[in-house]
Coordinates of C-alpha atoms (C1' of nucleotides) in Angstrom, one line a residue:
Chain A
X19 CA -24.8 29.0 -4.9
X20 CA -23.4 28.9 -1.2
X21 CA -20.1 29.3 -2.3
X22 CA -18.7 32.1 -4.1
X23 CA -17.6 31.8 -7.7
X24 CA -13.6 31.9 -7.0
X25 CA -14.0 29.4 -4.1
X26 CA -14.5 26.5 -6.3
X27 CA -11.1 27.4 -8.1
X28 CA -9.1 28.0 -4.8
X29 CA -10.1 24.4 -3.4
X30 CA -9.0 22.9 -6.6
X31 CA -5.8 24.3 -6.8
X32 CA -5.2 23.7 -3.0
X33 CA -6.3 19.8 -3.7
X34 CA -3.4 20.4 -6.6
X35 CA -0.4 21.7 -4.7
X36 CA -1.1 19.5 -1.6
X37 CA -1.8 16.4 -4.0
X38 CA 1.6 16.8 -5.9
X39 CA 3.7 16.8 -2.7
X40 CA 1.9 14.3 -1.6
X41 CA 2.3 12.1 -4.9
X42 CA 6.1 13.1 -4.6
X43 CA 7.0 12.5 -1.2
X44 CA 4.8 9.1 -0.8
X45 CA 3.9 7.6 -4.3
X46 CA 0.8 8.3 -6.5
X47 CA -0.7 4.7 -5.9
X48 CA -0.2 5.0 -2.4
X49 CA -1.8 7.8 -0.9
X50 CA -5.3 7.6 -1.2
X51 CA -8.1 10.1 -1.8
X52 CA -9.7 10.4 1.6
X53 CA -5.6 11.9 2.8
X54 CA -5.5 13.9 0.5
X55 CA -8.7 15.7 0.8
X56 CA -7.8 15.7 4.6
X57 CA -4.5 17.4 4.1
X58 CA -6.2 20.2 2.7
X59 CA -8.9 20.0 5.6
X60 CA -11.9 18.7 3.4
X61 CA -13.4 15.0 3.8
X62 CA -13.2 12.5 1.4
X63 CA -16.8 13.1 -0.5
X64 CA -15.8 16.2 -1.9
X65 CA -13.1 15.3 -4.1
X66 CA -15.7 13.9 -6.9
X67 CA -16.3 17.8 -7.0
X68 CA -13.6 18.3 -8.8
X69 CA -12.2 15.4 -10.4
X70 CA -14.0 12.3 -11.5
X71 CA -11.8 10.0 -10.9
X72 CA -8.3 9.8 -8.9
X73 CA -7.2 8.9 -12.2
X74 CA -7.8 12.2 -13.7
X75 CA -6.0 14.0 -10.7
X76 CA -2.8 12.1 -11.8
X77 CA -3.5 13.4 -15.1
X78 CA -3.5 16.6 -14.1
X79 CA -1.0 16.7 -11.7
X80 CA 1.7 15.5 -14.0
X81 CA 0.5 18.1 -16.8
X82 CA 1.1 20.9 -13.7
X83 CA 4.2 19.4 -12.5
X84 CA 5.8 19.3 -15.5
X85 CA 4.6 22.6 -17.0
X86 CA 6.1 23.8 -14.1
X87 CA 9.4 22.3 -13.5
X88 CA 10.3 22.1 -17.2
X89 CA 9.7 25.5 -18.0
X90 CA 11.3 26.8 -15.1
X91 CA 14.8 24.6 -16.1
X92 CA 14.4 25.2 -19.4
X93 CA 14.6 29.2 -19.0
X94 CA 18.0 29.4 -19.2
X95 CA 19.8 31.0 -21.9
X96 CA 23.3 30.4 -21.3
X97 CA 25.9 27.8 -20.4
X98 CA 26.4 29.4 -17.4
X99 CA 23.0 30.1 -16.2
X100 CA 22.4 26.3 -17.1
X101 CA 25.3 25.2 -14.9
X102 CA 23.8 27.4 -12.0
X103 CA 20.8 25.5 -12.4
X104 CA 22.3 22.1 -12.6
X105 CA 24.2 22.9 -9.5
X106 CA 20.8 23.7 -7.7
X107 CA 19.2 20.2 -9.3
X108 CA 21.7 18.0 -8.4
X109 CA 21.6 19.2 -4.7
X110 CA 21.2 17.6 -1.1
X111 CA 18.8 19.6 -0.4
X112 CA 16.7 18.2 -4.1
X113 CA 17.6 14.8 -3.1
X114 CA 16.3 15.3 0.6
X115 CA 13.2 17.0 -0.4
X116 CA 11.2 15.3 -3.5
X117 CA 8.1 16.9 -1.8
X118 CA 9.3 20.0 -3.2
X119 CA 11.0 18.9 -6.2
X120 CA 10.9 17.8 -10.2
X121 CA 8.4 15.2 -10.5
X122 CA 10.4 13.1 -13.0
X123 CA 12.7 11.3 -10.4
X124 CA 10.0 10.9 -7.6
X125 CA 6.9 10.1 -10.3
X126 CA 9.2 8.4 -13.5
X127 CA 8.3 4.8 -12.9
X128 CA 4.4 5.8 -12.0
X129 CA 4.4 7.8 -15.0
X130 CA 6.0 5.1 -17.3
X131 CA 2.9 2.5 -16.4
X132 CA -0.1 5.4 -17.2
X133 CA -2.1 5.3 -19.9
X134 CA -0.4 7.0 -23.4
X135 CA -2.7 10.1 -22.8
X136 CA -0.4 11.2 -19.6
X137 CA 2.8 9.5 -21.5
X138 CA 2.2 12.0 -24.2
X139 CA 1.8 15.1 -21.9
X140 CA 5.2 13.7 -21.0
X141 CA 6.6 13.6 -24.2
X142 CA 5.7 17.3 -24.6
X143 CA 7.5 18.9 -21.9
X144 CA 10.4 17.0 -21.4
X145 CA 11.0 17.7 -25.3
X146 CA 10.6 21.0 -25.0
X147 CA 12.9 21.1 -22.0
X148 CA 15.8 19.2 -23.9
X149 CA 14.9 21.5 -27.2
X150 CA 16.1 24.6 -25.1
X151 CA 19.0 22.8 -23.5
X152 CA 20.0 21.6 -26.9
X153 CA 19.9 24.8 -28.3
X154 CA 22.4 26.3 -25.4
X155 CA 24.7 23.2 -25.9
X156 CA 24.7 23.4 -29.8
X157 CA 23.9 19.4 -29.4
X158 CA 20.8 17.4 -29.4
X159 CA 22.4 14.7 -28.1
X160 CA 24.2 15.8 -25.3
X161 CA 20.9 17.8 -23.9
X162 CA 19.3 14.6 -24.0
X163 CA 22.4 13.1 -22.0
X164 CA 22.6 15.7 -19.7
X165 CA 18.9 15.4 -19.1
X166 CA 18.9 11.8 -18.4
X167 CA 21.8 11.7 -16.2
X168 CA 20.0 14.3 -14.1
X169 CA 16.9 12.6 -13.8
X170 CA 19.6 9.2 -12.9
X171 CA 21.3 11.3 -10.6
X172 CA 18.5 11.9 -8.5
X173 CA 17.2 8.6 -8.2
X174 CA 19.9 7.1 -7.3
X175 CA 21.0 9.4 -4.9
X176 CA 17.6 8.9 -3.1
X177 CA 17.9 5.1 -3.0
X178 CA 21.2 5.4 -1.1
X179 CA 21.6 5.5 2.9
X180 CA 24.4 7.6 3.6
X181 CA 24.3 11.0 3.0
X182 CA 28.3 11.1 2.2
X183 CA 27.7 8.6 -0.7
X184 CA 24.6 10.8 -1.8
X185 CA 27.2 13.5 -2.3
X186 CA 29.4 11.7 -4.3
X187 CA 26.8 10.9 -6.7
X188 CA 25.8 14.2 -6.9
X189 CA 29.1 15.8 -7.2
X190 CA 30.1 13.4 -9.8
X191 CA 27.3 14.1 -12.2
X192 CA 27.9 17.4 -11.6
X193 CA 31.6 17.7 -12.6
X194 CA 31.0 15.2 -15.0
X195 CA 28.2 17.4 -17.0
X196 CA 30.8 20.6 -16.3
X197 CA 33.4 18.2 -18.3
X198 CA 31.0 17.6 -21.3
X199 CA 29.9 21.2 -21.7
X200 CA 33.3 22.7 -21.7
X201 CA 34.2 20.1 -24.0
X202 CA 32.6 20.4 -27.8
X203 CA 32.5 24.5 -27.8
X204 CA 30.4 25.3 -31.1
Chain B
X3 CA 6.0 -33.5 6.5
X4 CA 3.5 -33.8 3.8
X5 CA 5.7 -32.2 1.5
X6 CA 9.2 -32.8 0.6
X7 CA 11.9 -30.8 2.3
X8 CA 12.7 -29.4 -0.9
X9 CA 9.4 -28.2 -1.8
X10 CA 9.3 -25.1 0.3
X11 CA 12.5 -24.1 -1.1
X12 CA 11.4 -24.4 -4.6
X13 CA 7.9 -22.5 -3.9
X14 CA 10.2 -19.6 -2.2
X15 CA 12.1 -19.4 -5.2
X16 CA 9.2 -19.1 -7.6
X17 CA 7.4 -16.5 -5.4
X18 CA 10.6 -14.4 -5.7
X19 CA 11.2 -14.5 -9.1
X20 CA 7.9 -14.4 -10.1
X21 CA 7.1 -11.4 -7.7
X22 CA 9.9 -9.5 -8.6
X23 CA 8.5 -9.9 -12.2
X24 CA 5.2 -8.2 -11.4
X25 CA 6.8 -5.4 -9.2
X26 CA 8.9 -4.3 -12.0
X27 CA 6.1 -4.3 -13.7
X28 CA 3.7 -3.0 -12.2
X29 CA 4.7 -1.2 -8.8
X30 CA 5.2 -3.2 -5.7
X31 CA 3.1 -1.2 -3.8
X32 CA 0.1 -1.6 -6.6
X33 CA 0.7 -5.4 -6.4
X34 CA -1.5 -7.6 -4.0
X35 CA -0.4 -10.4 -1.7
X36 CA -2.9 -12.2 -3.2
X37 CA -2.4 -11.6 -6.8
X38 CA 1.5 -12.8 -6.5
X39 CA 0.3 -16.2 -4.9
X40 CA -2.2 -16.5 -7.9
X41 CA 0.5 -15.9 -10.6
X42 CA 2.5 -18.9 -9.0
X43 CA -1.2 -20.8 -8.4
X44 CA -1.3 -20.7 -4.9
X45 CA -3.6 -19.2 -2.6
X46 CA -2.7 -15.9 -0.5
X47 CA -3.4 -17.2 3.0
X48 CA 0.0 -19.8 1.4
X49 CA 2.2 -16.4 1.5
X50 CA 2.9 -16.3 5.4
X51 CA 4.4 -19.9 5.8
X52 CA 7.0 -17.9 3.0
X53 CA 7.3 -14.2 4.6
X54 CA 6.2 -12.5 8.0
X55 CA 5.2 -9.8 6.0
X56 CA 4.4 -8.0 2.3
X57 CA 7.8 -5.9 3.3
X58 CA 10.2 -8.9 4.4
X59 CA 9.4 -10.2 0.7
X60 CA 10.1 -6.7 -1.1
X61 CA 13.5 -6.5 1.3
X62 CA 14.0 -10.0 -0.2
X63 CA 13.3 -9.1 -4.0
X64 CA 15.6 -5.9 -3.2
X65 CA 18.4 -7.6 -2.2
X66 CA 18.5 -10.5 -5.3
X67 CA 17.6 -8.4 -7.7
X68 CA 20.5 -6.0 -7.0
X69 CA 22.8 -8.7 -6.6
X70 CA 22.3 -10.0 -9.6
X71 CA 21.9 -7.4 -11.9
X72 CA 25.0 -5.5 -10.3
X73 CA 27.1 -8.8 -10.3
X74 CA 26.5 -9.0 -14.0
X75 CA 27.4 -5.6 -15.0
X76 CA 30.2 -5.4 -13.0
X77 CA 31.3 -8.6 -14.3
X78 CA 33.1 -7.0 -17.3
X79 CA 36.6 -6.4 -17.0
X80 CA 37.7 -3.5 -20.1
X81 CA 36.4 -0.7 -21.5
X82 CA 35.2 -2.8 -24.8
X83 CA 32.8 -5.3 -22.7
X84 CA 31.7 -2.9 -21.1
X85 CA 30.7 -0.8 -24.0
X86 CA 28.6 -3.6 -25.1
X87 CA 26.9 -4.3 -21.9
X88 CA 26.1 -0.8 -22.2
X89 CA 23.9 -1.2 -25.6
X90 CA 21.8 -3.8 -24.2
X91 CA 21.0 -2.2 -20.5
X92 CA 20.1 1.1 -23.2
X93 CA 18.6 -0.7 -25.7
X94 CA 15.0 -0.8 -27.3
X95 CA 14.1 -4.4 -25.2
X96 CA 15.4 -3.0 -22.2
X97 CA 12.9 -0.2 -22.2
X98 CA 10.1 -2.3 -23.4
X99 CA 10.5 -5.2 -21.0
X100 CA 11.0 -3.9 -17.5
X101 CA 10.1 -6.9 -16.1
X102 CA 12.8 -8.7 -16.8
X103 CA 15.4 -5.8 -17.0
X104 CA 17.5 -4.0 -13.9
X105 CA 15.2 -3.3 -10.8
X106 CA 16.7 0.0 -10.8
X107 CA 14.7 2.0 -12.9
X108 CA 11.7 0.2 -11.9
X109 CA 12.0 0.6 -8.3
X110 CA 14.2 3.4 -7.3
X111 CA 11.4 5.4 -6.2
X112 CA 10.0 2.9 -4.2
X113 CA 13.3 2.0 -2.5
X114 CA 13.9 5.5 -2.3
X115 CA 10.8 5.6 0.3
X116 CA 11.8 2.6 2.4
X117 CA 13.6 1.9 5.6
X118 CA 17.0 2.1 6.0
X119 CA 17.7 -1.6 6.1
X120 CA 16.8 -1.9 2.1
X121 CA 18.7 1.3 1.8
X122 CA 22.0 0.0 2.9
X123 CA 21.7 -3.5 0.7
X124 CA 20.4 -0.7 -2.2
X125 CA 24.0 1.2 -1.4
X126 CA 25.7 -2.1 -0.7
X127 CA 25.6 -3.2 -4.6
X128 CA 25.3 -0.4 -5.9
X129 CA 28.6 1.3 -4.6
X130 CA 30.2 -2.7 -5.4
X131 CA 28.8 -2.0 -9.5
X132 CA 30.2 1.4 -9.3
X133 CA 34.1 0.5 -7.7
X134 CA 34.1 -1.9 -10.7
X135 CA 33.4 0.8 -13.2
X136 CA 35.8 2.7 -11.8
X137 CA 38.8 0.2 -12.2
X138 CA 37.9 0.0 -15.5
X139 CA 37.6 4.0 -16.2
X140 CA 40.2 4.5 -14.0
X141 CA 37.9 7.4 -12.3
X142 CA 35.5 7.3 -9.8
X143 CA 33.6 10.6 -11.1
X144 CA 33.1 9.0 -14.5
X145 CA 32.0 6.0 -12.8
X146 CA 29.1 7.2 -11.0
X147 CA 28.3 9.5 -13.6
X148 CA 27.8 6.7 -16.7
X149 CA 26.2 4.5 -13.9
X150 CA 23.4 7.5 -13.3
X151 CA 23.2 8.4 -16.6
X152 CA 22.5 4.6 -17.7
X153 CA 19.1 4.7 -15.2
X154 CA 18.1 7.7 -16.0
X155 CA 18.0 7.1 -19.8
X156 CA 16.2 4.1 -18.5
X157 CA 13.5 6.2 -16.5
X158 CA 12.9 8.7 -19.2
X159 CA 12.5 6.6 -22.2
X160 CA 10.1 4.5 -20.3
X161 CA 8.1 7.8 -19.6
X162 CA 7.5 8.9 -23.4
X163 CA 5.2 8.0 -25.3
X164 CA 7.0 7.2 -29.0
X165 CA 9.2 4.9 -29.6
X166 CA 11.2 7.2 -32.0
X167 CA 11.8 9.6 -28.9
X168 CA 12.8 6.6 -27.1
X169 CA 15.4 5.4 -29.6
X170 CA 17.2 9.0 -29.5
X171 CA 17.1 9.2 -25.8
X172 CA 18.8 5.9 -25.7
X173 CA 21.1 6.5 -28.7
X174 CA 22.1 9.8 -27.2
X175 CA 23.2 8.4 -23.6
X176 CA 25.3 5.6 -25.4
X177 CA 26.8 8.3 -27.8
X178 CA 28.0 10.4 -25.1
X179 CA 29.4 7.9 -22.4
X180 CA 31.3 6.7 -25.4
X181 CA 32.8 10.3 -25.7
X182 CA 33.2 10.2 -22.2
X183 CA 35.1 7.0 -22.1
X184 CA 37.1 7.6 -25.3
X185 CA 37.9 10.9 -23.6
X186 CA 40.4 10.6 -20.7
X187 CA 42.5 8.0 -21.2
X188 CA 44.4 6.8 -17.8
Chain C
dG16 C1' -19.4 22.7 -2.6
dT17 C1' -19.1 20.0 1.3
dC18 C1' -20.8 17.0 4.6
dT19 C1' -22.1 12.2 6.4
dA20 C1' -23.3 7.7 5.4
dT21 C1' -22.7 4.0 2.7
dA22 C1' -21.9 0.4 -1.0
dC23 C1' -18.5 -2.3 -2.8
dT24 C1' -14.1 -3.9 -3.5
dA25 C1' -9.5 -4.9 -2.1
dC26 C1' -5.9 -5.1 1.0
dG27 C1' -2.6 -7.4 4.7
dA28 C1' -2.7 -10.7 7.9
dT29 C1' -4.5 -14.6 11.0
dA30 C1' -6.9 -19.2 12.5
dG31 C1' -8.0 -23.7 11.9
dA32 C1' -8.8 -27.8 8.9
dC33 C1' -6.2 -31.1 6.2
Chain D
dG20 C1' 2.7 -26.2 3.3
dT21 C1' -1.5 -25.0 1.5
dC22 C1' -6.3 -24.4 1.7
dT23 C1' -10.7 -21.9 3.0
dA24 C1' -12.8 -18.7 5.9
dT25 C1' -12.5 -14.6 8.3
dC26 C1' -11.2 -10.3 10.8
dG27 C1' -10.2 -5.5 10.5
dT28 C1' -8.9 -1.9 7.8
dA29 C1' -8.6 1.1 3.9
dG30 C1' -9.4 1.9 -0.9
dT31 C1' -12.5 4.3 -4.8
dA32 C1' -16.7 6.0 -5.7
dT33 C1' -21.8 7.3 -5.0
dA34 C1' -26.2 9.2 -2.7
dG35 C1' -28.7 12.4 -0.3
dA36 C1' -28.9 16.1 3.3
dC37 C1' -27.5 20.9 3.9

DNA sequence: GTCTATACTACGATAGAC
DNA sequence: GTCTATCGTAGTATAGAC
């Protein structure tokens, strides 16, 4: 082959990194297959080498994505370290940059119309995040709070136009979250 | 005129209601021109006596669909009605029928990408839906906190894939605003 | 593996008949 | 106001040269 044995791999995980910001900043459905294979300085023909179908790329982008993200959040061992984290989620700088961010906010409602395949992978990750956050918080149902209003947060946050009011969402969850977890000590 | 000078007003109306039906549903940006015209059995070219453009209509959806939603949840005037407006926005049929739910969930991310005009009607009735929360709750924290929460619950339980998981991530939001509520009496 | 070229479909939008 | 026809572009995907 003209190509060496690692070179295959290296493209595909370029296409994957440049394809979830992508997906993130502009929409799955929106950018198309030809950009993205231009973003990473390839033409449009070549991405059948690695994926059979744009379809498939979602697939696996929201498998990586949320591998990533989840694990990474769900790390934390303590109430503290969580609230560090939570600081850092529910940031300007998160709500300015989805190109860089969790997936969930920027890809939720693309997520929520895929096929149960990708719904499942889903499932998976964002269960195994709240598992860990329950375990830290002693309660199953306040990870799953905390986790949602997170995710909310950051939506909203994006949808709005001035920066001040961005804030205020922000901060609110924030304190708000700091309220419940000091509240019900085990 | 050939048609009656209500007629236009009427067709309007069931291009909006009817588009903002499919965008919830599935994407705006996935949705064709053409296919919205179908739905209400016209043809596409029949679209531009209604709207210059695909993005005066979604500006259009945008703006009534916030109004109305937000003007009905911040219709309630105590903590109790509010409480059960609560259950249904996080309810079961809510997650199941996007369609006809809040354009919130379903279209944060793709207001979240728009122009700044959308942006500020986005902010406009949103920051209206959260100033009544707060008279209720008597904070303005806990407003925007519950007000998150509520679409993020939304977002995530559309993204799973089991409706058991689904149920708890619903139950779990309405479980803990209700501590939250209960909590700090004014 | 990547390129160019292309088939095929769909999109947003416009023009002209009625 | 709505129709059909059409323009121009862009989408996903494939075929064949290198």
């Amino acid at each position: 082959m003209r190509y060496s044995s690692g070179h295959k791999l290296e493209t595909k995980e370029k296409l994957l990194q440049s394809s979830a910001v992508s997906a993130k900043k502009s929409g799955f459905s929106t950018v198309g297959v030809d950009g993205l294979m231009k973003a990473i300085g390839l033409s449009g023909g070549a991405f059948y080498s690695h994926f059979s179908s744009k379809d498939e790329l979602f697939a696996t982008i929201v498998e990586r994505e949320l591998r990533q993200s989840l694990e990474r959040l769900g790390a934390e061992q303590d109430r503290e370290k969580l609230e560090r984290c939570l600081k850092l989620y529910l940031s300007m700088s998160h709500v300015e940059h989805p190109e860089t961010g969790c997936a969930l906010p920027a890809l939720g409602a693309e997520i929520a119309r895929s096929d149960m395949k990708i719904r499942l992978q889903a499932e998976h990750w964002i269960c195994r995040l709240q598992e860990s956050w329950a375990d830290i918080l002693h309660s199953d149902s306040l990870a799953w709070a905390i986790l949602s209003q997170c995710i909310g947060a950051l939506v909203v946050a994006r949808m709005l136009a001035t920066p001040d009011t961005q804030r205020r969402v922000l901060k609110s969850s924030y304190d708000e979250i700091g309220r419940q977890i000091a509240g019900p000590v085990a």
